[in-house]
PDB file of C-alpha atoms and ligand atoms in Angstrom:
ATOM      1  CA  MET A   1      -1.925  12.460  13.308  1.00 56.00           C
ATOM      2  CA  THR A   2      -1.088  12.914   9.632  1.00 52.00           C
ATOM      3  CA  SER A   3      -1.549  16.514   8.571  1.00 55.00           C
ATOM      4  CA  ILE A   4      -0.883  17.770   5.071  1.00 52.00           C
ATOM      5  CA  ALA A   5      -1.442  21.105   3.426  1.00 71.00           C
ATOM      6  CA  ILE A   6      -3.383  19.807   0.459  1.00 84.00           C
ATOM      7  CA  ASP A   7      -6.973  20.498  -0.442  1.00 84.00           C
ATOM      8  CA  MET A   8      -8.835  17.571  -1.983  1.00 93.00           C
ATOM      9  CA  ALA A   9     -12.361  18.593  -1.033  1.00 93.00           C
ATOM     10  CA  GLY A  10     -14.920  16.726  -3.128  1.00 94.00           C
ATOM     11  CA  LYS A  11     -12.461  14.086  -4.259  1.00 97.00           C
ATOM     12  CA  VAL A  12     -12.817  10.346  -3.644  1.00 98.00           C
ATOM     13  CA  ALA A  13     -10.187   7.751  -2.742  1.00 98.00           C
ATOM     14  CA  VAL A  14     -10.014   4.010  -2.155  1.00 98.00           C
ATOM     15  CA  VAL A  15      -7.437   3.017   0.483  1.00 99.00           C
ATOM     16  CA  THR A  16      -6.604  -0.637   1.132  1.00 99.00           C
ATOM     17  CA  GLY A  17      -4.978  -1.826   4.346  1.00 98.00           C
ATOM     18  CA  ALA A  18      -6.868   0.940   6.160  1.00 98.00           C
ATOM     19  CA  ALA A  19      -7.506  -0.966   9.400  1.00 98.00           C
ATOM     20  CA  SER A  20      -4.089  -0.206  10.883  1.00 98.00           C
ATOM     21  CA  GLY A  21      -0.613   1.221  10.460  1.00 98.00           C
ATOM     22  CA  LEU A  22       0.198   3.105   7.293  1.00 98.00           C
ATOM     23  CA  GLY A  23      -3.221   2.585   5.651  1.00 98.00           C
ATOM     24  CA  ARG A  24      -4.939   4.104   8.683  1.00 98.00           C
ATOM     25  CA  ALA A  25      -2.549   7.078   8.666  1.00 98.00           C
ATOM     26  CA  VAL A  26      -3.214   7.612   4.934  1.00 98.00           C
ATOM     27  CA  ALA A  27      -6.966   7.525   5.577  1.00 98.00           C
ATOM     28  CA  VAL A  28      -6.578  10.144   8.331  1.00 97.00           C
ATOM     29  CA  GLY A  29      -4.447  12.345   6.076  1.00 96.00           C
ATOM     30  CA  LEU A  30      -6.841  12.153   3.139  1.00 97.00           C
ATOM     31  CA  ALA A  31      -9.878  12.741   5.367  1.00 96.00           C
ATOM     32  CA  ALA A  32      -8.176  15.859   6.758  1.00 94.00           C
ATOM     33  CA  ALA A  33      -7.764  17.038   3.150  1.00 95.00           C
ATOM     34  CA  GLY A  34     -11.513  16.671   2.593  1.00 95.00           C
ATOM     35  CA  VAL A  35     -11.585  13.368   0.695  1.00 97.00           C
ATOM     36  CA  ASP A  36     -14.558  10.981   0.720  1.00 98.00           C
ATOM     37  CA  LEU A  37     -13.136   7.539   1.433  1.00 98.00           C
ATOM     38  CA  CYS A  38     -13.780   3.898   0.673  1.00 98.00           C
ATOM     39  CA  LEU A  39     -11.622   1.958   3.161  1.00 98.00           C
ATOM     40  CA  ILE A  40     -10.811  -1.716   2.597  1.00 98.00           C
ATOM     41  CA  ASP A  41      -9.184  -4.293   4.866  1.00 98.00           C
ATOM     42  CA  ILE A  42      -9.517  -7.890   5.972  1.00 98.00           C
ATOM     43  CA  ASN A  43      -9.959  -6.633   9.559  1.00 98.00           C
ATOM     44  CA  PRO A  44     -13.499  -5.240  10.075  1.00 98.00           C
ATOM     45  CA  GLU A  45     -12.953  -4.069  13.681  1.00 98.00           C
ATOM     46  CA  GLY A  46      -9.835  -2.142  12.658  1.00 98.00           C
ATOM     47  CA  LEU A  47     -11.773  -0.477   9.843  1.00 98.00           C
ATOM     48  CA  GLU A  48     -14.408   0.704  12.305  1.00 98.00           C
ATOM     49  CA  GLU A  49     -11.696   2.081  14.591  1.00 98.00           C
ATOM     50  CA  THR A  50     -10.167   3.952  11.655  1.00 98.00           C
ATOM     51  CA  ARG A  51     -13.531   5.407  10.649  1.00 98.00           C
ATOM     52  CA  ASP A  52     -14.030   6.663  14.209  1.00 97.00           C
ATOM     53  CA  LEU A  53     -10.680   8.455  14.073  1.00 96.00           C
ATOM     54  CA  LEU A  54     -11.241  10.355  10.852  1.00 97.00           C
ATOM     55  CA  PRO A  55     -11.317  14.143  10.932  1.00 93.00           C
ATOM     56  CA  GLY A  56     -13.065  16.388   8.451  1.00 79.00           C
ATOM     57  CA  PRO A  57     -16.475  16.628   6.872  1.00 83.00           C
ATOM     58  CA  GLY A  58     -16.009  13.824   4.330  1.00 89.00           C
ATOM     59  CA  ASP A  59     -18.150  10.708   3.985  1.00 95.00           C
ATOM     60  CA  THR A  60     -16.588   7.278   4.626  1.00 98.00           C
ATOM     61  CA  LEU A  61     -17.537   3.818   3.452  1.00 98.00           C
ATOM     62  CA  ILE A  62     -15.824   0.789   5.005  1.00 98.00           C
ATOM     63  CA  HIS A  63     -15.738  -2.671   3.443  1.00 98.00           C
ATOM     64  CA  ALA A  64     -14.112  -5.797   4.874  1.00 98.00           C
ATOM     65  CA  ALA A  65     -12.553  -8.012   2.194  1.00 98.00           C
ATOM     66  CA  ASP A  66      -9.759 -10.533   1.798  1.00 98.00           C
ATOM     67  CA  LEU A  67      -7.745  -9.111  -1.088  1.00 98.00           C
ATOM     68  CA  SER A  68      -6.017 -12.451  -1.671  1.00 98.00           C
ATOM     69  CA  ASP A  69      -9.270 -13.365  -3.439  1.00 98.00           C
ATOM     70  CA  PRO A  70      -9.234 -11.940  -6.999  1.00 98.00           C
ATOM     71  CA  ALA A  71     -13.029 -11.641  -7.030  1.00 97.00           C
ATOM     72  CA  ALA A  72     -12.873  -9.419  -3.920  1.00 98.00           C
ATOM     73  CA  CYS A  73     -10.546  -6.990  -5.704  1.00 97.00           C
ATOM     74  CA  LYS A  74     -13.232  -5.888  -8.173  1.00 92.00           C
ATOM     75  CA  VAL A  75     -15.655  -4.802  -5.447  1.00 98.00           C
ATOM     76  CA  PRO A  76     -13.958  -1.751  -3.813  1.00 98.00           C
ATOM     77  CA  ILE A  77     -13.956   0.377  -6.973  1.00 98.00           C
ATOM     78  CA  GLU A  78     -17.565  -0.530  -7.723  1.00 98.00           C
ATOM     79  CA  LEU A  79     -18.565   0.393  -4.170  1.00 98.00           C
ATOM     80  CA  ALA A  80     -16.712   3.710  -4.221  1.00 98.00           C
ATOM     81  CA  THR A  81     -18.058   4.850  -7.582  1.00 98.00           C
ATOM     82  CA  ALA A  82     -21.605   3.705  -6.780  1.00 98.00           C
ATOM     83  CA  ARG A  83     -21.598   5.638  -3.483  1.00 98.00           C
ATOM     84  CA  PHE A  84     -19.666   8.760  -4.480  1.00 98.00           C
ATOM     85  CA  GLY A  85     -20.045   8.897  -8.269  1.00 98.00           C
ATOM     86  CA  ARG A  86     -16.343   9.330  -9.036  1.00 98.00           C
ATOM     87  CA  LEU A  87     -12.825   8.154  -8.158  1.00 98.00           C
ATOM     88  CA  ASP A  88      -9.716  10.334  -7.858  1.00 98.00           C
ATOM     89  CA  ALA A  89      -7.169   8.141  -6.087  1.00 98.00           C
ATOM     90  CA  LEU A  90      -6.361   4.508  -5.372  1.00 98.00           C
ATOM     91  CA  CYS A  91      -3.869   3.863  -2.559  1.00 99.00           C
ATOM     92  CA  ASN A  92      -2.723   0.234  -2.516  1.00 99.00           C
ATOM     93  CA  VAL A  93      -1.407  -0.055   1.044  1.00 99.00           C
ATOM     94  CA  ALA A  94      -2.489  -3.535   2.225  1.00 98.00           C
ATOM     95  CA  GLY A  95       0.391  -5.939   2.565  1.00 98.00           C
ATOM     96  CA  LEU A  96       1.771  -8.836   4.552  1.00 97.00           C
ATOM     97  CA  ILE A  97       5.018 -10.662   5.149  1.00 97.00           C
ATOM     98  CA  TYR A  98       5.912 -14.221   6.095  1.00 96.00           C
ATOM     99  CA  LEU A  99       9.487 -15.057   7.050  1.00 96.00           C
ATOM    100  CA  ALA A 100      10.867 -18.541   6.518  1.00 97.00           C
ATOM    101  CA  ASN A 101      13.885 -20.516   5.426  1.00 97.00           C
ATOM    102  CA  THR A 102      13.205 -20.882   1.722  1.00 97.00           C
ATOM    103  CA  PRO A 103      12.946 -24.709   1.654  1.00 97.00           C
ATOM    104  CA  GLU A 104      10.385 -24.539   4.450  1.00 96.00           C
ATOM    105  CA  MET A 105       8.083 -21.798   3.213  1.00 97.00           C
ATOM    106  CA  PRO A 106       4.616 -23.309   2.662  1.00 97.00           C
ATOM    107  CA  TRP A 107       3.324 -22.789  -0.868  1.00 98.00           C
ATOM    108  CA  GLU A 108       0.206 -21.149   0.620  1.00 98.00           C
ATOM    109  CA  GLN A 109       2.359 -18.422   2.210  1.00 97.00           C
ATOM    110  CA  TRP A 110       4.205 -17.744  -1.053  1.00 98.00           C
ATOM    111  CA  GLN A 111       0.929 -17.631  -2.935  1.00 98.00           C
ATOM    112  CA  ARG A 112      -0.819 -15.370  -0.385  1.00 98.00           C
ATOM    113  CA  THR A 113       2.113 -12.947  -0.333  1.00 98.00           C
ATOM    114  CA  ILE A 114       2.045 -12.549  -4.104  1.00 98.00           C
ATOM    115  CA  ALA A 115      -1.767 -12.370  -4.130  1.00 98.00           C
ATOM    116  CA  VAL A 116      -2.090  -9.587  -1.529  1.00 98.00           C
ATOM    117  CA  ASN A 117       1.084  -7.574  -2.228  1.00 98.00           C
ATOM    118  CA  LEU A 118       1.153  -7.761  -6.040  1.00 99.00           C
ATOM    119  CA  THR A 119      -1.924  -9.273  -7.684  1.00 98.00           C
ATOM    120  CA  ALA A 120      -4.431  -7.238  -5.645  1.00 99.00           C
ATOM    121  CA  PRO A 121      -2.841  -3.875  -6.591  1.00 99.00           C
ATOM    122  CA  PHE A 122      -2.927  -5.006 -10.240  1.00 98.00           C
ATOM    123  CA  LEU A 123      -6.597  -6.011 -10.127  1.00 98.00           C
ATOM    124  CA  LEU A 124      -7.604  -2.874  -8.204  1.00 98.00           C
ATOM    125  CA  SER A 125      -5.696  -0.747 -10.728  1.00 98.00           C
ATOM    126  CA  GLN A 126      -7.449  -2.499 -13.615  1.00 98.00           C
ATOM    127  CA  ALA A 127     -10.816  -1.580 -12.139  1.00 98.00           C
ATOM    128  CA  ALA A 128      -9.777   1.947 -11.103  1.00 98.00           C
ATOM    129  CA  ILE A 129      -7.955   3.228 -14.193  1.00 98.00           C
ATOM    130  CA  PRO A 130     -11.038   4.010 -16.347  1.00 98.00           C
ATOM    131  CA  HIS A 131     -12.449   6.174 -13.520  1.00 98.00           C
ATOM    132  CA  LEU A 132      -9.116   7.801 -12.662  1.00 98.00           C
ATOM    133  CA  LEU A 133      -8.617   8.805 -16.292  1.00 98.00           C
ATOM    134  CA  GLU A 134     -11.824  10.868 -16.094  1.00 98.00           C
ATOM    135  CA  ASN A 135     -10.508  12.941 -13.172  1.00 97.00           C
ATOM    136  CA  ASN A 136      -6.764  13.334 -13.624  1.00 97.00           C
ATOM    137  CA  GLY A 137      -6.481  10.790 -10.838  1.00 98.00           C
ATOM    138  CA  ALA A 138      -3.635   8.899  -9.225  1.00 98.00           C
ATOM    139  CA  ILE A 139      -2.525   5.462  -8.089  1.00 99.00           C
ATOM    140  CA  VAL A 140      -0.078   5.164  -5.184  1.00 99.00           C
ATOM    141  CA  ASN A 141       1.422   1.747  -4.475  1.00 99.00           C
ATOM    142  CA  VAL A 142       3.222   0.928  -1.231  1.00 99.00           C
ATOM    143  CA  ALA A 143       6.353  -1.070  -1.992  1.00 98.00           C
ATOM    144  CA  SER A 144       9.305  -1.434   0.425  1.00 98.00           C
ATOM    145  CA  THR A 145      13.072  -1.280   0.630  1.00 96.00           C
ATOM    146  CA  ALA A 146      12.646  -5.030   0.112  1.00 96.00           C
ATOM    147  CA  ALA A 147      12.064  -4.216  -3.561  1.00 98.00           C
ATOM    148  CA  PHE A 148      15.695  -3.107  -3.873  1.00 97.00           C
ATOM    149  CA  ILE A 149      17.751  -5.074  -1.355  1.00 95.00           C
ATOM    150  CA  GLY A 150      17.545  -8.780  -0.728  1.00 94.00           C
ATOM    151  CA  GLU A 151      16.111  -9.425   2.722  1.00 94.00           C
ATOM    152  CA  ALA A 152      17.073 -12.791   4.181  1.00 96.00           C
ATOM    153  CA  TYR A 153      14.189 -15.203   4.820  1.00 97.00           C
ATOM    154  CA  ALA A 154      11.804 -12.963   2.861  1.00 97.00           C
ATOM    155  CA  ALA A 155      12.032 -14.246  -0.718  1.00 98.00           C
ATOM    156  CA  ALA A 156       8.281 -14.038  -1.308  1.00 98.00           C
ATOM    157  CA  TYR A 157       7.968 -10.542   0.189  1.00 98.00           C
ATOM    158  CA  CYS A 158      10.971  -9.215  -1.751  1.00 98.00           C
ATOM    159  CA  ALA A 159       9.658 -10.725  -4.978  1.00 98.00           C
ATOM    160  CA  SER A 160       6.210  -9.229  -4.429  1.00 98.00           C
ATOM    161  CA  LYS A 161       7.528  -5.725  -3.683  1.00 98.00           C
ATOM    162  CA  ALA A 162      10.050  -5.765  -6.550  1.00 98.00           C
ATOM    163  CA  GLY A 163       7.183  -6.840  -8.803  1.00 99.00           C
ATOM    164  CA  LEU A 164       5.065  -3.970  -7.496  1.00 99.00           C
ATOM    165  CA  VAL A 165       7.813  -1.464  -8.317  1.00 99.00           C
ATOM    166  CA  GLN A 166       8.101  -2.717 -11.894  1.00 98.00           C
ATOM    167  CA  MET A 167       4.322  -2.875 -12.238  1.00 99.00           C
ATOM    168  CA  THR A 168       4.193   0.795 -11.177  1.00 99.00           C
ATOM    169  CA  LYS A 169       6.782   1.772 -13.773  1.00 98.00           C
ATOM    170  CA  ALA A 170       5.221  -0.306 -16.553  1.00 98.00           C
ATOM    171  CA  MET A 171       1.790   1.227 -15.964  1.00 98.00           C
ATOM    172  CA  ALA A 172       3.350   4.706 -15.771  1.00 98.00           C
ATOM    173  CA  MET A 173       4.915   4.129 -19.198  1.00 98.00           C
ATOM    174  CA  GLU A 174       1.652   2.794 -20.618  1.00 98.00           C
ATOM    175  CA  TYR A 175      -0.144   5.960 -19.466  1.00 98.00           C
ATOM    176  CA  GLN A 176       2.539   8.538 -20.316  1.00 98.00           C
ATOM    177  CA  LYS A 177       0.132  10.312 -22.675  1.00 98.00           C
ATOM    178  CA  GLN A 178      -3.012  10.178 -20.569  1.00 98.00           C
ATOM    179  CA  PRO A 179      -4.269  12.137 -17.553  1.00 98.00           C
ATOM    180  CA  ILE A 180      -3.339   9.818 -14.717  1.00 98.00           C
ATOM    181  CA  ARG A 181      -0.307   9.561 -12.430  1.00 98.00           C
ATOM    182  CA  ILE A 182       1.034   6.242 -11.127  1.00 98.00           C
ATOM    183  CA  ASN A 183       3.703   6.186  -8.416  1.00 98.00           C
ATOM    184  CA  ALA A 184       5.003   4.182  -5.467  1.00 99.00           C
ATOM    185  CA  VAL A 185       6.661   4.746  -2.132  1.00 98.00           C
ATOM    186  CA  ALA A 186       9.249   2.359  -0.739  1.00 98.00           C
ATOM    187  CA  PRO A 187       9.398   2.725   3.045  1.00 98.00           C
ATOM    188  CA  GLY A 188      12.016   1.357   5.384  1.00 96.00           C
ATOM    189  CA  GLY A 189      11.008  -0.101   8.738  1.00 94.00           C
ATOM    190  CA  MET A 190       7.963   1.499  10.401  1.00 96.00           C
ATOM    191  CA  VAL A 191       6.642   0.517  13.807  1.00 94.00           C
ATOM    192  CA  THR A 192       3.330  -1.053  12.785  1.00 96.00           C
ATOM    193  CA  ASN A 193       1.674  -4.447  13.244  1.00 94.00           C
ATOM    194  CA  ILE A 194       3.785  -5.951  10.440  1.00 90.00           C
ATOM    195  CA  ALA A 195       6.982  -4.965  12.255  1.00 84.00           C
ATOM    196  CA  VAL A 196       5.685  -5.892  15.709  1.00 81.00           C
ATOM    197  CA  ASN A 197       4.703  -9.362  14.443  1.00 80.00           C
ATOM    198  CA  PHE A 198       8.032  -9.818  12.620  1.00 85.00           C
ATOM    199  CA  ARG A 199       8.937 -13.467  13.349  1.00 89.00           C
ATOM    200  CA  PRO A 200      12.267 -14.625  11.903  1.00 92.00           C
ATOM    201  CA  PRO A 201      12.590 -18.376  11.469  1.00 95.00           C
ATOM    202  CA  GLU A 202      13.941 -20.464  14.325  1.00 93.00           C
ATOM    203  CA  GLY A 203      17.736 -20.578  14.374  1.00 94.00           C
ATOM    204  CA  CYS A 204      18.130 -17.790  11.794  1.00 95.00           C
ATOM    205  CA  ASP A 205      21.362 -15.853  11.319  1.00 94.00           C
ATOM    206  CA  PHE A 206      20.765 -12.406  12.865  1.00 92.00           C
ATOM    207  CA  GLU A 207      23.807 -10.975  11.131  1.00 91.00           C
ATOM    208  CA  LEU A 208      21.905 -11.396   7.876  1.00 91.00           C
ATOM    209  CA  LEU A 209      18.818  -9.675   9.286  1.00 88.00           C
ATOM    210  CA  LYS A 210      20.837  -6.690  10.548  1.00 82.00           C
ATOM    211  CA  ARG A 211      21.772  -5.855   6.948  1.00 74.00           C
ATOM    212  CA  PHE A 212      18.375  -4.365   6.172  1.00 72.00           C
ATOM    213  CA  SER A 213      17.550  -2.738   9.499  1.00 79.00           C
ATOM    214  CA  GLY A 214      19.614   0.373   8.668  1.00 81.00           C
ATOM    215  CA  MET A 215      21.735   2.611  10.913  1.00 86.00           C
ATOM    216  CA  ARG A 216      19.220   5.371  11.670  1.00 90.00           C
ATOM    217  CA  GLY A 217      16.353   3.260  12.937  1.00 90.00           C
ATOM    218  CA  THR A 218      12.777   3.250  11.778  1.00 93.00           C
ATOM    219  CA  VAL A 219      10.854   5.887   9.832  1.00 96.00           C
ATOM    220  CA  GLU A 220       7.692   7.559  11.080  1.00 97.00           C
ATOM    221  CA  VAL A 221       4.419   6.155   9.736  1.00 98.00           C
ATOM    222  CA  ASP A 222       3.014   9.687   9.462  1.00 97.00           C
ATOM    223  CA  ASP A 223       5.960  10.828   7.312  1.00 97.00           C
ATOM    224  CA  VAL A 224       5.321   8.011   4.840  1.00 98.00           C
ATOM    225  CA  ALA A 225       1.563   8.650   4.946  1.00 98.00           C
ATOM    226  CA  ALA A 226       2.116  12.330   4.149  1.00 97.00           C
ATOM    227  CA  MET A 227       4.036  11.349   1.005  1.00 98.00           C
ATOM    228  CA  VAL A 228       1.320   8.875  -0.035  1.00 98.00           C
ATOM    229  CA  CYS A 229      -1.274  11.639   0.391  1.00 98.00           C
ATOM    230  CA  LEU A 230       0.829  14.099  -1.604  1.00 97.00           C
ATOM    231  CA  LEU A 231       1.232  11.606  -4.464  1.00 98.00           C
ATOM    232  CA  ALA A 232      -2.512  10.907  -4.378  1.00 98.00           C
ATOM    233  CA  SER A 233      -3.329  14.619  -4.626  1.00 97.00           C
ATOM    234  CA  PRO A 234      -3.084  17.134  -7.473  1.00 96.00           C
ATOM    235  CA  ALA A 235      -0.153  18.680  -5.545  1.00 95.00           C
ATOM    236  CA  GLY A 236       1.851  15.611  -6.610  1.00 96.00           C
ATOM    237  CA  ARG A 237       1.482  16.580 -10.283  1.00 95.00           C
ATOM    238  CA  GLY A 238       5.242  16.402 -10.962  1.00 96.00           C
ATOM    239  CA  PHE A 239       5.430  12.732 -10.032  1.00 98.00           C
ATOM    240  CA  HIS A 240       4.747   9.937 -12.516  1.00 98.00           C
ATOM    241  CA  GLY A 241       6.488   6.559 -12.529  1.00 98.00           C
ATOM    242  CA  SER A 242       8.412   7.583  -9.409  1.00 98.00           C
ATOM    243  CA  VAL A 243       9.342   5.160  -6.657  1.00 98.00           C
ATOM    244  CA  LEU A 244      10.219   7.238  -3.602  1.00 98.00           C
ATOM    245  CA  THR A 245      12.394   5.570  -0.984  1.00 98.00           C
ATOM    246  CA  ILE A 246      11.571   6.828   2.520  1.00 98.00           C
ATOM    247  CA  ASP A 247      13.964   4.655   4.477  1.00 96.00           C
ATOM    248  CA  ALA A 248      16.405   6.755   6.524  1.00 95.00           C
ATOM    249  CA  GLY A 249      19.217   5.756   4.211  1.00 94.00           C
ATOM    250  CA  ILE A 250      18.856   1.963   4.062  1.00 94.00           C
ATOM    251  CA  THR A 251      19.085   1.872   0.276  1.00 94.00           C
ATOM    252  CA  ALA A 252      21.807   4.541   0.126  1.00 92.00           C
ATOM    253  CA  GLY A 253      24.466   1.889   0.037  1.00 85.00           C
TER     254      GLY A 253
HETATM  255  N1  NAD B 301       6.019  -1.662   8.651  1.00 56.06           N
HETATM  256  C1  NAD B 301       7.104  -1.755   7.895  1.00 56.06           C
HETATM  257  O1  NAD B 301       8.223  -1.879   8.406  1.00 56.06           O
HETATM  258  C2  NAD B 301       6.980  -1.677   6.390  1.00 56.06           C
HETATM  259  C3  NAD B 301       8.131  -1.405   5.641  1.00 56.06           C
HETATM  260  C4  NAD B 301       8.022  -1.308   4.245  1.00 56.06           C
HETATM  261  C5  NAD B 301       6.799  -1.473   3.637  1.00 56.06           C
HETATM  262  N2  NAD B 301       5.683  -1.743   4.404  1.00 56.06           N
HETATM  263  C6  NAD B 301       4.416  -1.903   3.693  1.00 56.06           C
HETATM  264  O2  NAD B 301       3.491  -0.958   4.193  1.00 56.06           O
HETATM  265  C7  NAD B 301       2.163  -1.454   3.939  1.00 56.06           C
HETATM  266  C8  NAD B 301       1.319  -1.252   5.183  1.00 56.06           C
HETATM  267  O3  NAD B 301       1.801  -2.100   6.206  1.00 56.06           O
HETATM  268  P1  NAD B 301       1.888  -1.598   7.720  1.00 56.06           P
HETATM  269  O4  NAD B 301       3.329  -1.422   8.027  1.00 56.06           O
HETATM  270  O5  NAD B 301       0.969  -0.470   7.937  1.00 56.06           O
HETATM  271  O6  NAD B 301       1.436  -2.910   8.514  1.00 56.06           O
HETATM  272  P2  NAD B 301      -0.015  -3.287   9.077  1.00 56.06           P
HETATM  273  O7  NAD B 301       0.035  -4.741   9.357  1.00 56.06           O
HETATM  274  O8  NAD B 301      -0.366  -2.365  10.203  1.00 56.06           O
HETATM  275  O9  NAD B 301      -0.994  -2.964   7.862  1.00 56.06           O
HETATM  276  C9  NAD B 301      -1.246  -3.868   6.820  1.00 56.06           C
HETATM  277  C10 NAD B 301      -2.738  -3.928   6.620  1.00 56.06           C
HETATM  278  O10 NAD B 301      -3.015  -4.783   5.511  1.00 56.06           O
HETATM  279  C11 NAD B 301      -4.139  -5.570   5.860  1.00 56.06           C
HETATM  280  N3  NAD B 301      -4.175  -6.825   5.110  1.00 56.06           N
HETATM  281  C12 NAD B 301      -3.309  -7.861   5.225  1.00 56.06           C
HETATM  282  N4  NAD B 301      -3.722  -8.888   4.468  1.00 56.06           N
HETATM  283  C13 NAD B 301      -4.857  -8.487   3.848  1.00 56.06           C
HETATM  284  C14 NAD B 301      -5.764  -9.118   2.958  1.00 56.06           C
HETATM  285  N5  NAD B 301      -5.597 -10.390   2.560  1.00 56.06           N
HETATM  286  N6  NAD B 301      -6.836  -8.412   2.516  1.00 56.06           N
HETATM  287  C15 NAD B 301      -7.049  -7.137   2.948  1.00 56.06           C
HETATM  288  N7  NAD B 301      -6.240  -6.500   3.809  1.00 56.06           N
HETATM  289  C16 NAD B 301      -5.157  -7.171   4.265  1.00 56.06           C
HETATM  290  C17 NAD B 301      -3.956  -5.833   7.359  1.00 56.06           C
HETATM  291  O11 NAD B 301      -5.146  -6.276   7.983  1.00 56.06           O
HETATM  292  C18 NAD B 301      -3.442  -4.496   7.851  1.00 56.06           C
HETATM  293  O12 NAD B 301      -4.513  -3.651   8.280  1.00 56.06           O
HETATM  294  C19 NAD B 301       2.331  -2.915   3.512  1.00 56.06           C
HETATM  295  O13 NAD B 301       2.178  -2.995   2.102  1.00 56.06           O
HETATM  296  C20 NAD B 301       3.740  -3.238   3.913  1.00 56.06           C
HETATM  297  O14 NAD B 301       4.306  -4.258   3.121  1.00 56.06           O
HETATM  298  C21 NAD B 301       5.746  -1.835   5.754  1.00 56.06           C
END
């Protein structure tokens, strides 16, 4: 279980992708810190499971939504502020990957990757920023090593995560003079549903895939979640416009 020595009692966060993996671990970590949560995911059963796991005295609202739909991205912030009266953190964790030889990737998969991994964090940030500015709040985006190194068969995913990194930095610059912090983490491989369902295209060249698997293996979901929670909390006050690689050395060289 994620455990962090931060106190966020009375604060409110929206976490997307909270039905499994990293998003669930972030929800657990923030709940342990006393945060009231609005948890979003396309998977309603997973959201219920996450809610049942949460420690602490905080209140939790769950909402199933497909974040590839721009209209759905406006709802989470409205729900959170209507229920809890404030917003202190937005954690954009939801994400997906499709692997394909580039000529064969269906347009729908390209479009969905960009919609969920890049457009949804933008639209959620648009809705959240006015509230976050009132509370010295924070946005934490979950990028990937794929933002920095080209991963074979993952052109859409790499493009979406590289876009998310630059979006983080651009927003951080825009809000240099205002009371909000905007950061990202860039994890290496974690053993979650995304990794378990990793399906390289038929007949792919595994030598190319090895390039981004690293020499030290995967990173722990809870270690990445702890950093997301730190960045979301006032204890992360020194971070703004940072993109923290947590990848056991994959991007070292
Ligand atoms: N696991 C890894 O190796 C790895 C590495 C680097 C970055 N990441 C990133 O970490 C984040 C979390 O992924 P994870 O590893 O926990 O995998 P995961 O599959 O367990 O979690 C992703 C969550 O996003 C949700 N989601 C997917 N499409 C959605 C949609 N259209 N609307 C709403 N929710 C949707 C899923 O239902 C799932 O609960 C993602 O942004 C992913 O790109 C993962």
